[in-house]
């Protein structure tokens, strides 16, 4: 019996259908971020990588390569103005030619000198207006590229007690959000991303899921919350937040990455794979729920990476993240939900935990290799990248770009 057959039988013995699991895995979609392909670093410095992308065309080509070897990354998120071009219909066509599409559009409201005291919550009405205009421009970019999601993150906050008035800033945000909401076409949505600190160190205007949720709820159905895995205090139970937002119909998207200490933007699931599995477990339960509203909502989530690799090659690191999302999803799909529910109902604490762990501890690599083969991909995407010669090719053609190609420098 092959390794695939052994595990497939083990899974079917739990009453699960291996073909359904494979179908779900084939439909998985992870969006990669344009900024992950460029040279980026920390405030201490930036290490350049041979062949790292320095414009949106190169970033799209790299994202297309990731899709080519994984089969589950058919879109790229862009960040404006890092990815600013004259004609956005051109990059849409370029991406489509390479087999991918333009995903979320991220306005950048944290780099200009004007934003020292904030963007939408800046004390000066002219700066608030400038920030709002930039977001309106990004909505136009969405229309031209066919993007569905406006992904909003704000560095707004203060560094010192008494520096500004919380309540006033909150109201500025809501006023601006209402205008953005109105400008957004009905087939598009705005995702509100929170982050508890950094670059502001005393207070951040949108620090947690509760405040993002409050704004999104008041705005209406086109506004939802985006969960970035690195944007919580240590020890916060992210899967619980995910479950709550799912149940409220307000979970719009993810920024997957991993961290050890703060917002480290490391390769997904390299520090805490169990956390990612636990998040996917909540998602799978919602996807498989008999509650149709919940099910529909779960199927409409934007799964995006948000990473900044500063000591390693860009493309392999993105592929590894995509693979780690695939692994977590596969394990969550292998949870015996019926038995789990039964143990929960009976209050059998240990058996419930063991049922969950049984899926987490199953080595699904043979199943994933089979899924990739059936998608027409190499069973080992990292090896496929190496063997393709793509990295040498771009290093030769592009050379080593300086650190200003987009992304945090
Ligand atoms: C902020 O830390 C953030 O998570 C936001 O999503 C930004 O758009 C992104 O990182 C920039 O790398
Ligand atoms: Mn993010």
Short mmCIF file of C-alpha atoms and ligand atoms in Angstrom, two decimals:
data_model
loop_
_atom_site.label_atom_id
_atom_site.label_comp_id
_atom_site.label_asym_id
_atom_site.label_seq_id
_atom_site.Cartn_x
_atom_site.Cartn_y
_atom_site.Cartn_z
CA UNK A 1 0.00 0.00 0.00
CA UNK A 2 1.34 3.46 -0.84
CA UNK A 3 1.80 6.12 1.84
CA UNK A 4 -1.15 7.95 0.26
CA UNK A 5 -3.41 4.91 0.57
CA UNK A 6 -2.44 4.28 4.20
CA UNK A 7 -3.39 7.80 5.25
CA UNK A 8 -6.44 7.96 3.00
CA UNK A 9 -7.76 4.79 4.69
CA UNK A 10 -7.01 6.18 8.11
CA UNK A 11 -9.02 9.30 7.28
CA UNK A 12 -11.90 7.35 5.77
CA UNK A 13 -12.00 5.16 8.88
CA UNK A 14 -13.10 8.30 10.74
CA UNK A 15 -16.10 8.51 8.42
CA UNK A 16 -14.58 11.37 6.37
CA UNK A 17 -14.52 11.44 2.59
CA UNK A 18 -11.02 11.78 1.15
CA UNK A 19 -12.28 13.02 -2.24
CA UNK A 20 -14.23 15.83 -0.55
CA UNK A 21 -11.13 16.78 1.42
CA UNK A 22 -9.08 16.87 -1.77
CA UNK A 23 -11.75 18.95 -3.53
CA UNK A 24 -11.68 21.49 -0.71
CA UNK A 25 -7.88 21.64 -0.89
CA UNK A 26 -7.99 22.16 -4.64
CA UNK A 27 -10.34 25.12 -4.17
CA UNK A 28 -8.10 26.80 -1.57
CA UNK A 29 -6.94 30.29 -2.53
CA UNK A 30 -4.09 32.16 -0.82
CA UNK A 31 -3.33 35.66 -2.05
CA UNK A 32 0.31 36.75 -1.96
CA UNK A 33 1.42 40.34 -1.26
CA UNK A 34 3.40 42.32 -3.83
CA UNK A 35 5.65 43.70 -1.08
CA UNK A 36 6.88 40.23 -0.10
CA UNK A 37 8.75 39.99 -3.41
CA UNK A 38 10.73 43.20 -2.97
CA UNK A 39 13.77 43.92 -0.83
CA UNK A 40 12.62 44.81 2.63
CA UNK A 41 14.08 44.90 6.08
CA UNK A 42 13.81 46.32 9.53
CA UNK A 43 14.54 49.75 10.95
CA UNK A 44 18.08 48.46 11.48
CA UNK A 45 18.77 47.84 7.84
CA UNK A 46 17.79 46.13 4.63
CA UNK A 47 19.64 43.21 3.07
CA UNK A 48 19.23 43.08 -0.67
CA UNK A 49 18.57 39.80 -2.43
CA UNK A 50 19.69 39.04 -6.01
CA UNK A 51 16.70 39.16 -8.34
CA UNK A 52 14.28 40.63 -5.77
CA UNK A 53 11.52 42.49 -7.59
CA UNK A 54 11.76 46.25 -7.91
CA UNK A 55 8.54 47.07 -9.76
CA UNK A 56 5.00 45.78 -9.96
CA UNK A 57 5.63 43.88 -13.20
CA UNK A 58 8.41 41.86 -11.56
CA UNK A 59 6.28 41.33 -8.46
CA UNK A 60 3.43 40.01 -10.61
CA UNK A 61 5.81 37.68 -12.45
CA UNK A 62 7.09 36.32 -9.11
CA UNK A 63 3.55 35.86 -7.79
CA UNK A 64 2.67 33.99 -10.99
CA UNK A 65 5.65 31.72 -10.35
CA UNK A 66 4.35 30.98 -6.85
CA UNK A 67 0.99 30.05 -8.36
CA UNK A 68 2.65 27.96 -11.04
CA UNK A 69 4.34 25.71 -8.48
CA UNK A 70 1.65 25.65 -5.76
CA UNK A 71 -1.61 25.84 -7.73
CA UNK A 72 -3.30 27.84 -4.97
CA UNK A 73 -2.05 31.41 -5.18
CA UNK A 74 -3.90 32.91 -8.14
CA UNK A 75 -3.94 36.56 -7.01
CA UNK A 76 -1.62 39.30 -5.79
CA UNK A 77 -2.39 42.12 -3.36
CA UNK A 78 -0.99 45.52 -4.26
CA UNK A 79 0.07 48.49 -2.14
CA UNK A 80 -0.32 52.04 -3.46
CA UNK A 81 1.94 54.02 -4.04
CA UNK A 82 4.57 51.23 -3.78
CA UNK A 83 2.93 49.67 -6.85
CA UNK A 84 1.80 52.86 -8.52
CA UNK A 85 1.60 52.82 -12.34
CA UNK A 86 0.13 55.11 -14.97
CA UNK A 87 -2.33 52.61 -16.36
CA UNK A 88 -3.79 50.01 -14.03
CA UNK A 89 -5.66 48.19 -16.77
CA UNK A 90 -2.21 47.33 -18.12
CA UNK A 91 -1.11 45.53 -14.96
CA UNK A 92 -4.47 43.77 -14.83
CA UNK A 93 -3.88 42.45 -18.36
CA UNK A 94 -0.25 41.61 -17.57
CA UNK A 95 -1.32 39.58 -14.52
CA UNK A 96 -4.05 37.80 -16.45
CA UNK A 97 -1.58 36.86 -19.18
CA UNK A 98 0.50 35.18 -16.50
CA UNK A 99 -2.53 33.38 -15.09
CA UNK A 100 -3.23 35.44 -11.98
CA UNK A 101 -5.39 38.42 -10.99
CA UNK A 102 -5.04 41.58 -8.92
CA UNK A 103 -6.43 41.08 -5.43
CA UNK A 104 -6.74 43.51 -2.54
CA UNK A 105 -5.73 47.13 -2.98
CA UNK A 106 -3.91 48.56 0.08
CA UNK A 107 -3.73 52.34 0.39
CA UNK A 108 -0.50 53.47 2.02
CA UNK A 109 -1.20 56.12 4.64
CA UNK A 110 1.90 55.87 6.76
CA UNK A 111 4.97 56.92 4.79
CA UNK A 112 4.39 60.49 3.68
CA UNK A 113 5.82 63.27 5.85
CA UNK A 114 2.31 64.69 6.23
CA UNK A 115 1.23 61.65 8.22
CA UNK A 116 3.50 62.26 11.22
CA UNK A 117 0.44 62.83 13.44
CA UNK A 118 -1.86 60.47 11.61
CA UNK A 119 -3.91 60.21 8.41
CA UNK A 120 -7.69 59.95 8.77
CA UNK A 121 -7.37 61.02 12.43
CA UNK A 122 -4.84 63.80 11.86
CA UNK A 123 -5.66 67.01 13.79
CA UNK A 124 -5.44 69.02 10.55
CA UNK A 125 -8.52 68.76 8.29
CA UNK A 126 -6.41 69.23 5.15
CA UNK A 127 -4.28 66.18 5.93
CA UNK A 128 -7.39 64.14 6.73
CA UNK A 129 -8.76 65.20 3.35
CA UNK A 130 -5.50 64.24 1.61
CA UNK A 131 -5.65 60.77 3.18
CA UNK A 132 -9.27 60.37 2.14
CA UNK A 133 -8.46 61.42 -1.43
CA UNK A 134 -5.75 58.77 -1.57
CA UNK A 135 -8.29 56.15 -0.53
CA UNK A 136 -10.73 57.37 -3.20
CA UNK A 137 -7.90 57.04 -5.75
CA UNK A 138 -7.41 53.49 -4.55
CA UNK A 139 -11.09 52.75 -5.13
CA UNK A 140 -10.53 53.86 -8.74
CA UNK A 141 -7.55 51.47 -8.90
CA UNK A 142 -9.88 48.72 -7.70
CA UNK A 143 -12.31 49.45 -10.51
CA UNK A 144 -9.52 49.40 -13.11
CA UNK A 145 -7.88 46.21 -11.84
CA UNK A 146 -11.06 44.29 -11.01
CA UNK A 147 -10.08 44.12 -7.34
CA UNK A 148 -12.83 43.31 -4.86
CA UNK A 149 -11.21 44.27 -1.56
CA UNK A 150 -10.03 47.61 -0.22
CA UNK A 151 -7.66 46.64 2.56
CA UNK A 152 -7.34 49.41 5.13
CA UNK A 153 -4.67 49.68 7.77
CA UNK A 154 -3.76 52.87 9.62
CA UNK A 155 -0.65 53.71 11.58
CA UNK A 156 -2.65 56.48 13.29
CA UNK A 157 -2.06 56.88 16.97
CA UNK A 158 -0.06 58.85 19.53
CA UNK A 159 3.16 58.38 21.44
CA UNK A 160 2.45 60.29 24.63
CA UNK A 161 -0.37 60.65 27.12
CA UNK A 162 -2.21 63.88 26.44
CA UNK A 163 -0.83 64.19 22.90
CA UNK A 164 -4.29 64.16 21.35
CA UNK A 165 -7.92 63.42 22.14
CA UNK A 166 -9.04 59.79 21.66
CA UNK A 167 -12.72 60.57 21.19
CA UNK A 168 -12.13 63.30 18.63
CA UNK A 169 -9.88 60.99 16.63
CA UNK A 170 -12.46 58.20 16.81
CA UNK A 171 -15.06 60.52 15.33
CA UNK A 172 -12.71 61.61 12.54
CA UNK A 173 -12.24 57.97 11.66
CA UNK A 174 -15.93 57.24 11.54
CA UNK A 175 -16.68 60.32 9.43
CA UNK A 176 -14.05 59.23 6.91
CA UNK A 177 -15.16 55.60 6.96
CA UNK A 178 -18.71 56.64 6.11
CA UNK A 179 -17.47 58.53 3.05
CA UNK A 180 -15.31 55.58 1.95
CA UNK A 181 -18.24 53.25 2.42
CA UNK A 182 -20.45 55.41 0.25
CA UNK A 183 -17.81 55.64 -2.48
CA UNK A 184 -17.38 51.90 -2.59
CA UNK A 185 -19.34 50.12 -5.36
CA UNK A 186 -21.78 47.50 -4.13
CA UNK A 187 -19.75 44.55 -5.37
CA UNK A 188 -16.70 45.60 -3.36
CA UNK A 189 -15.87 45.66 0.33
CA UNK A 190 -13.65 47.48 2.77
CA UNK A 191 -11.62 45.40 5.18
CA UNK A 192 -10.64 47.13 8.41
CA UNK A 193 -7.34 45.86 9.82
CA UNK A 194 -6.41 46.49 13.44
CA UNK A 195 -3.03 46.45 15.16
CA UNK A 196 -2.42 47.06 18.84
CA UNK A 197 0.85 49.01 18.58
CA UNK A 198 3.62 50.11 16.24
CA UNK A 199 4.53 52.55 14.86
CA UNK A 200 2.52 54.35 17.55
CA UNK A 201 3.61 53.36 21.02
CA UNK A 202 1.16 54.98 23.43
CA UNK A 203 -2.16 54.46 21.70
CA UNK A 204 -3.28 53.30 18.26
CA UNK A 205 -6.62 54.54 16.94
CA UNK A 206 -7.63 51.10 15.67
CA UNK A 207 -5.89 48.72 18.07
CA UNK A 208 -8.09 45.64 18.27
CA UNK A 209 -10.80 43.54 16.66
CA UNK A 210 -13.51 44.98 18.89
CA UNK A 211 -13.04 48.53 17.67
CA UNK A 212 -12.66 47.39 14.05
CA UNK A 213 -15.84 45.35 14.50
CA UNK A 214 -17.69 48.28 16.01
CA UNK A 215 -16.87 50.48 13.00
CA UNK A 216 -17.63 47.70 10.50
CA UNK A 217 -20.99 46.97 12.16
CA UNK A 218 -22.10 50.58 12.10
CA UNK A 219 -21.07 50.96 8.47
CA UNK A 220 -22.95 47.99 7.04
CA UNK A 221 -22.46 44.78 5.04
CA UNK A 222 -19.71 46.10 2.75
CA UNK A 223 -17.42 46.63 5.76
CA UNK A 224 -15.68 43.72 7.47
CA UNK A 225 -12.74 43.04 9.79
CA UNK A 226 -9.30 41.85 8.70
CA UNK A 227 -7.26 39.74 11.13
CA UNK A 228 -3.48 40.03 10.80
CA UNK A 229 -1.94 37.24 12.84
CA UNK A 230 0.87 39.46 14.11
CA UNK A 231 -1.31 42.27 15.42
CA UNK A 232 -2.25 41.01 18.86
CA UNK A 233 -0.69 41.12 22.28
CA UNK A 234 1.19 38.02 23.40
CA UNK A 235 -1.05 35.14 24.34
CA UNK A 236 -4.26 36.46 22.75
CA UNK A 237 -6.48 33.62 21.54
CA UNK A 238 -6.77 34.48 17.84
CA UNK A 239 -8.91 31.48 16.93
CA UNK A 240 -11.52 32.67 19.42
CA UNK A 241 -11.60 36.09 17.75
CA UNK A 242 -11.93 34.36 14.38
CA UNK A 243 -14.81 32.25 15.61
CA UNK A 244 -16.62 35.26 17.07
CA UNK A 245 -16.23 37.36 13.92
CA UNK A 246 -17.32 34.45 11.74
CA UNK A 247 -20.45 34.00 13.77
CA UNK A 248 -21.19 37.73 13.51
CA UNK A 249 -20.73 37.59 9.70
CA UNK A 250 -17.94 40.18 9.99
CA UNK A 251 -14.75 38.27 9.23
CA UNK A 252 -13.57 39.65 5.89
CA UNK A 253 -9.99 38.56 5.57
CA UNK A 254 -6.65 37.47 6.95
CA UNK A 255 -3.10 38.63 6.79
CA UNK A 256 -1.23 35.43 7.50
CA UNK A 257 2.30 35.61 8.83
CA UNK A 258 3.96 34.58 12.08
CA UNK A 259 5.72 36.26 14.89
CA UNK A 260 7.64 35.42 18.03
CA UNK A 261 7.64 38.81 19.74
CA UNK A 262 5.80 41.59 17.91
CA UNK A 263 4.68 42.13 14.32
CA UNK A 264 7.61 40.13 12.96
CA UNK A 265 6.03 39.27 9.57
CA UNK A 266 7.81 35.90 9.38
CA UNK A 267 6.93 32.92 7.19
CA UNK A 268 3.47 31.61 8.16
CA UNK A 269 3.29 28.94 10.88
CA UNK A 270 7.05 28.84 11.49
CA UNK A 271 6.71 29.89 15.12
CA UNK A 272 3.29 28.53 16.01
CA UNK A 273 1.82 26.01 13.53
CA UNK A 274 -0.76 24.91 16.09
CA UNK A 275 -2.23 28.40 16.23
CA UNK A 276 -2.75 28.39 12.47
CA UNK A 277 -4.32 24.94 12.64
CA UNK A 278 -6.67 26.15 15.38
CA UNK A 279 -7.69 29.13 13.23
CA UNK A 280 -8.35 26.84 10.25
CA UNK A 281 -10.35 24.53 12.50
CA UNK A 282 -12.77 27.39 13.18
CA UNK A 283 -12.94 28.19 9.46
CA UNK A 284 -13.61 24.59 8.45
CA UNK A 285 -16.39 24.27 11.02
CA UNK A 286 -18.04 27.37 9.58
CA UNK A 287 -17.55 26.20 5.97
CA UNK A 288 -19.19 22.88 6.82
CA UNK A 289 -21.90 24.34 9.00
CA UNK A 290 -25.57 23.62 8.31
CA UNK A 291 -26.24 27.31 8.88
CA UNK A 292 -26.26 28.56 5.29
CA UNK A 293 -25.55 32.17 6.17
CA UNK A 294 -22.47 31.18 8.15
CA UNK A 295 -21.39 28.82 5.39
CA UNK A 296 -21.70 31.51 2.72
CA UNK A 297 -19.83 33.96 4.87
CA UNK A 298 -17.00 31.48 5.50
CA UNK A 299 -16.60 30.95 1.79
CA UNK A 300 -16.20 34.67 1.14
CA UNK A 301 -13.07 35.33 3.17
CA UNK A 302 -9.95 36.83 1.60
CA UNK A 303 -6.97 34.73 2.64
CA UNK A 304 -3.88 36.85 2.19
CA UNK A 305 -0.28 36.69 3.28
CA UNK A 306 1.40 39.77 4.74
CA UNK A 307 5.10 39.14 5.06
CA UNK A 308 8.39 40.94 4.93
CA UNK A 309 11.34 38.63 4.47
CA UNK A 310 14.56 40.28 5.37
CA UNK A 311 17.24 37.58 5.50
CA UNK A 312 16.03 35.00 2.98
CA UNK A 313 15.09 34.61 -0.68
CA UNK A 314 11.66 36.04 -1.40
CA UNK A 315 9.92 33.51 -3.63
CA UNK A 316 10.81 30.35 -1.70
CA UNK A 317 9.67 32.04 1.51
CA UNK A 318 6.28 32.89 0.00
CA UNK A 319 5.90 29.35 -1.33
CA UNK A 320 6.68 27.97 2.13
CA UNK A 321 3.92 30.15 3.61
CA UNK A 322 1.43 28.98 1.02
CA UNK A 323 2.36 25.36 1.73
CA UNK A 324 1.99 25.92 5.47
CA UNK A 325 -1.51 27.35 4.96
CA UNK A 326 -2.34 24.33 2.83
CA UNK A 327 -1.07 21.96 5.53
CA UNK A 328 -3.04 23.70 8.29
CA UNK A 329 -6.22 23.65 6.18
CA UNK A 330 -5.73 19.98 5.30
CA UNK A 331 -5.31 19.02 8.95
CA UNK A 332 -8.39 20.99 9.93
CA UNK A 333 -10.36 19.20 7.20
CA UNK A 334 -9.34 15.90 8.80
CA UNK A 335 -10.90 16.66 12.17
CA UNK A 336 -13.63 14.18 12.99
CA UNK A 337 -16.24 16.87 13.71
CA UNK A 338 -19.04 14.50 14.69
CA UNK A 339 -16.99 12.69 17.30
CA UNK A 340 -15.60 15.99 18.54
CA UNK A 341 -19.07 17.39 19.00
CA UNK A 342 -20.19 14.30 20.83
CA UNK A 343 -17.29 14.50 23.28
CA UNK A 344 -17.93 18.20 23.80
CA UNK A 345 -21.59 17.55 24.50
CA UNK A 346 -20.73 14.84 27.01
CA UNK A 347 -18.17 17.10 28.67
CA UNK A 348 -15.43 14.58 27.92
CA UNK A 349 -12.61 17.08 28.03
CA UNK A 350 -9.71 14.77 27.29
CA UNK A 351 -11.41 12.85 24.48
CA UNK A 352 -12.45 16.12 22.80
CA UNK A 353 -8.92 17.42 22.93
CA UNK A 354 -7.54 14.09 21.68
CA UNK A 355 -9.95 14.12 18.74
CA UNK A 356 -8.65 17.50 17.66
CA UNK A 357 -5.01 16.52 18.19
CA UNK A 358 -5.46 13.33 16.22
CA UNK A 359 -5.98 15.43 13.07
CA UNK A 360 -3.20 17.86 13.96
CA UNK A 361 -0.71 15.05 14.46
CA UNK A 362 -1.51 13.21 11.23
CA UNK A 363 1.25 13.50 8.65
CA UNK A 364 -0.67 14.61 5.56
CA UNK A 365 2.28 15.15 3.24
CA UNK A 366 1.34 12.20 0.97
CA UNK A 367 -2.20 13.61 0.62
CA UNK A 368 -0.86 17.07 -0.24
CA UNK A 369 1.57 15.59 -2.76
CA UNK A 370 -1.37 13.81 -4.42
CA UNK A 371 -3.47 17.00 -4.47
CA UNK A 372 -0.61 18.88 -6.13
CA UNK A 373 -0.18 16.15 -8.73
CA UNK A 374 -3.91 16.22 -9.48
CA UNK A 375 -3.63 20.00 -9.89
CA UNK A 376 -0.87 19.39 -12.43
CA UNK A 377 1.85 20.60 -10.08
CA UNK A 378 5.06 19.06 -8.77
CA UNK A 379 4.48 17.31 -5.41
CA UNK A 380 7.33 19.42 -3.99
CA UNK A 381 6.84 23.11 -4.87
CA UNK A 382 10.12 24.29 -3.35
CA UNK A 383 12.04 21.71 -5.37
CA UNK A 384 10.05 22.74 -8.46
CA UNK A 385 11.13 26.35 -7.93
CA UNK A 386 14.78 25.34 -7.58
CA UNK A 387 14.64 23.11 -10.67
CA UNK A 388 12.85 25.71 -12.77
CA UNK A 389 15.95 27.93 -12.83
CA UNK A 390 13.62 30.94 -12.27
CA UNK A 391 15.65 32.35 -9.39
CA UNK A 392 18.92 32.30 -11.38
CA UNK A 393 17.11 33.78 -14.36
CA UNK A 394 15.73 36.77 -12.45
CA UNK A 395 19.01 37.28 -10.58
CA UNK A 396 20.79 37.52 -13.95
CA UNK A 397 18.17 39.65 -15.64
CA UNK A 398 17.29 41.98 -12.77
CA UNK A 399 20.54 42.09 -10.84
CA UNK A 400 20.37 43.24 -7.23
CA UNK A 401 17.90 46.07 -6.73
CA UNK A 402 18.40 48.66 -4.05
CA UNK A 403 16.19 48.67 -1.00
CA UNK A 404 13.56 51.00 -2.37
CA UNK A 405 11.45 48.58 -4.42
CA UNK A 406 8.48 48.69 -2.10
CA UNK A 407 7.93 47.14 1.27
CA UNK A 408 9.31 48.37 4.54
CA UNK A 409 12.86 49.56 4.11
C1 LIG B 1 0.98 46.87 9.09
O1 LIG B 1 1.91 46.36 9.99
C2 LIG B 1 0.60 45.87 8.03
O2 LIG B 1 0.22 44.66 8.63
C3 LIG B 1 -0.49 46.39 7.12
O3 LIG B 1 -1.26 45.36 6.60
C4 LIG B 1 0.29 47.03 6.03
O4 LIG B 1 -0.43 47.25 4.87
C5 LIG B 1 1.40 46.02 5.86
O5 LIG B 1 1.69 45.60 7.19
C6 LIG B 1 2.61 46.55 5.17
O6 LIG B 1 3.64 45.59 5.16
MN1 LIG B 2 -1.21 43.34 7.71
#
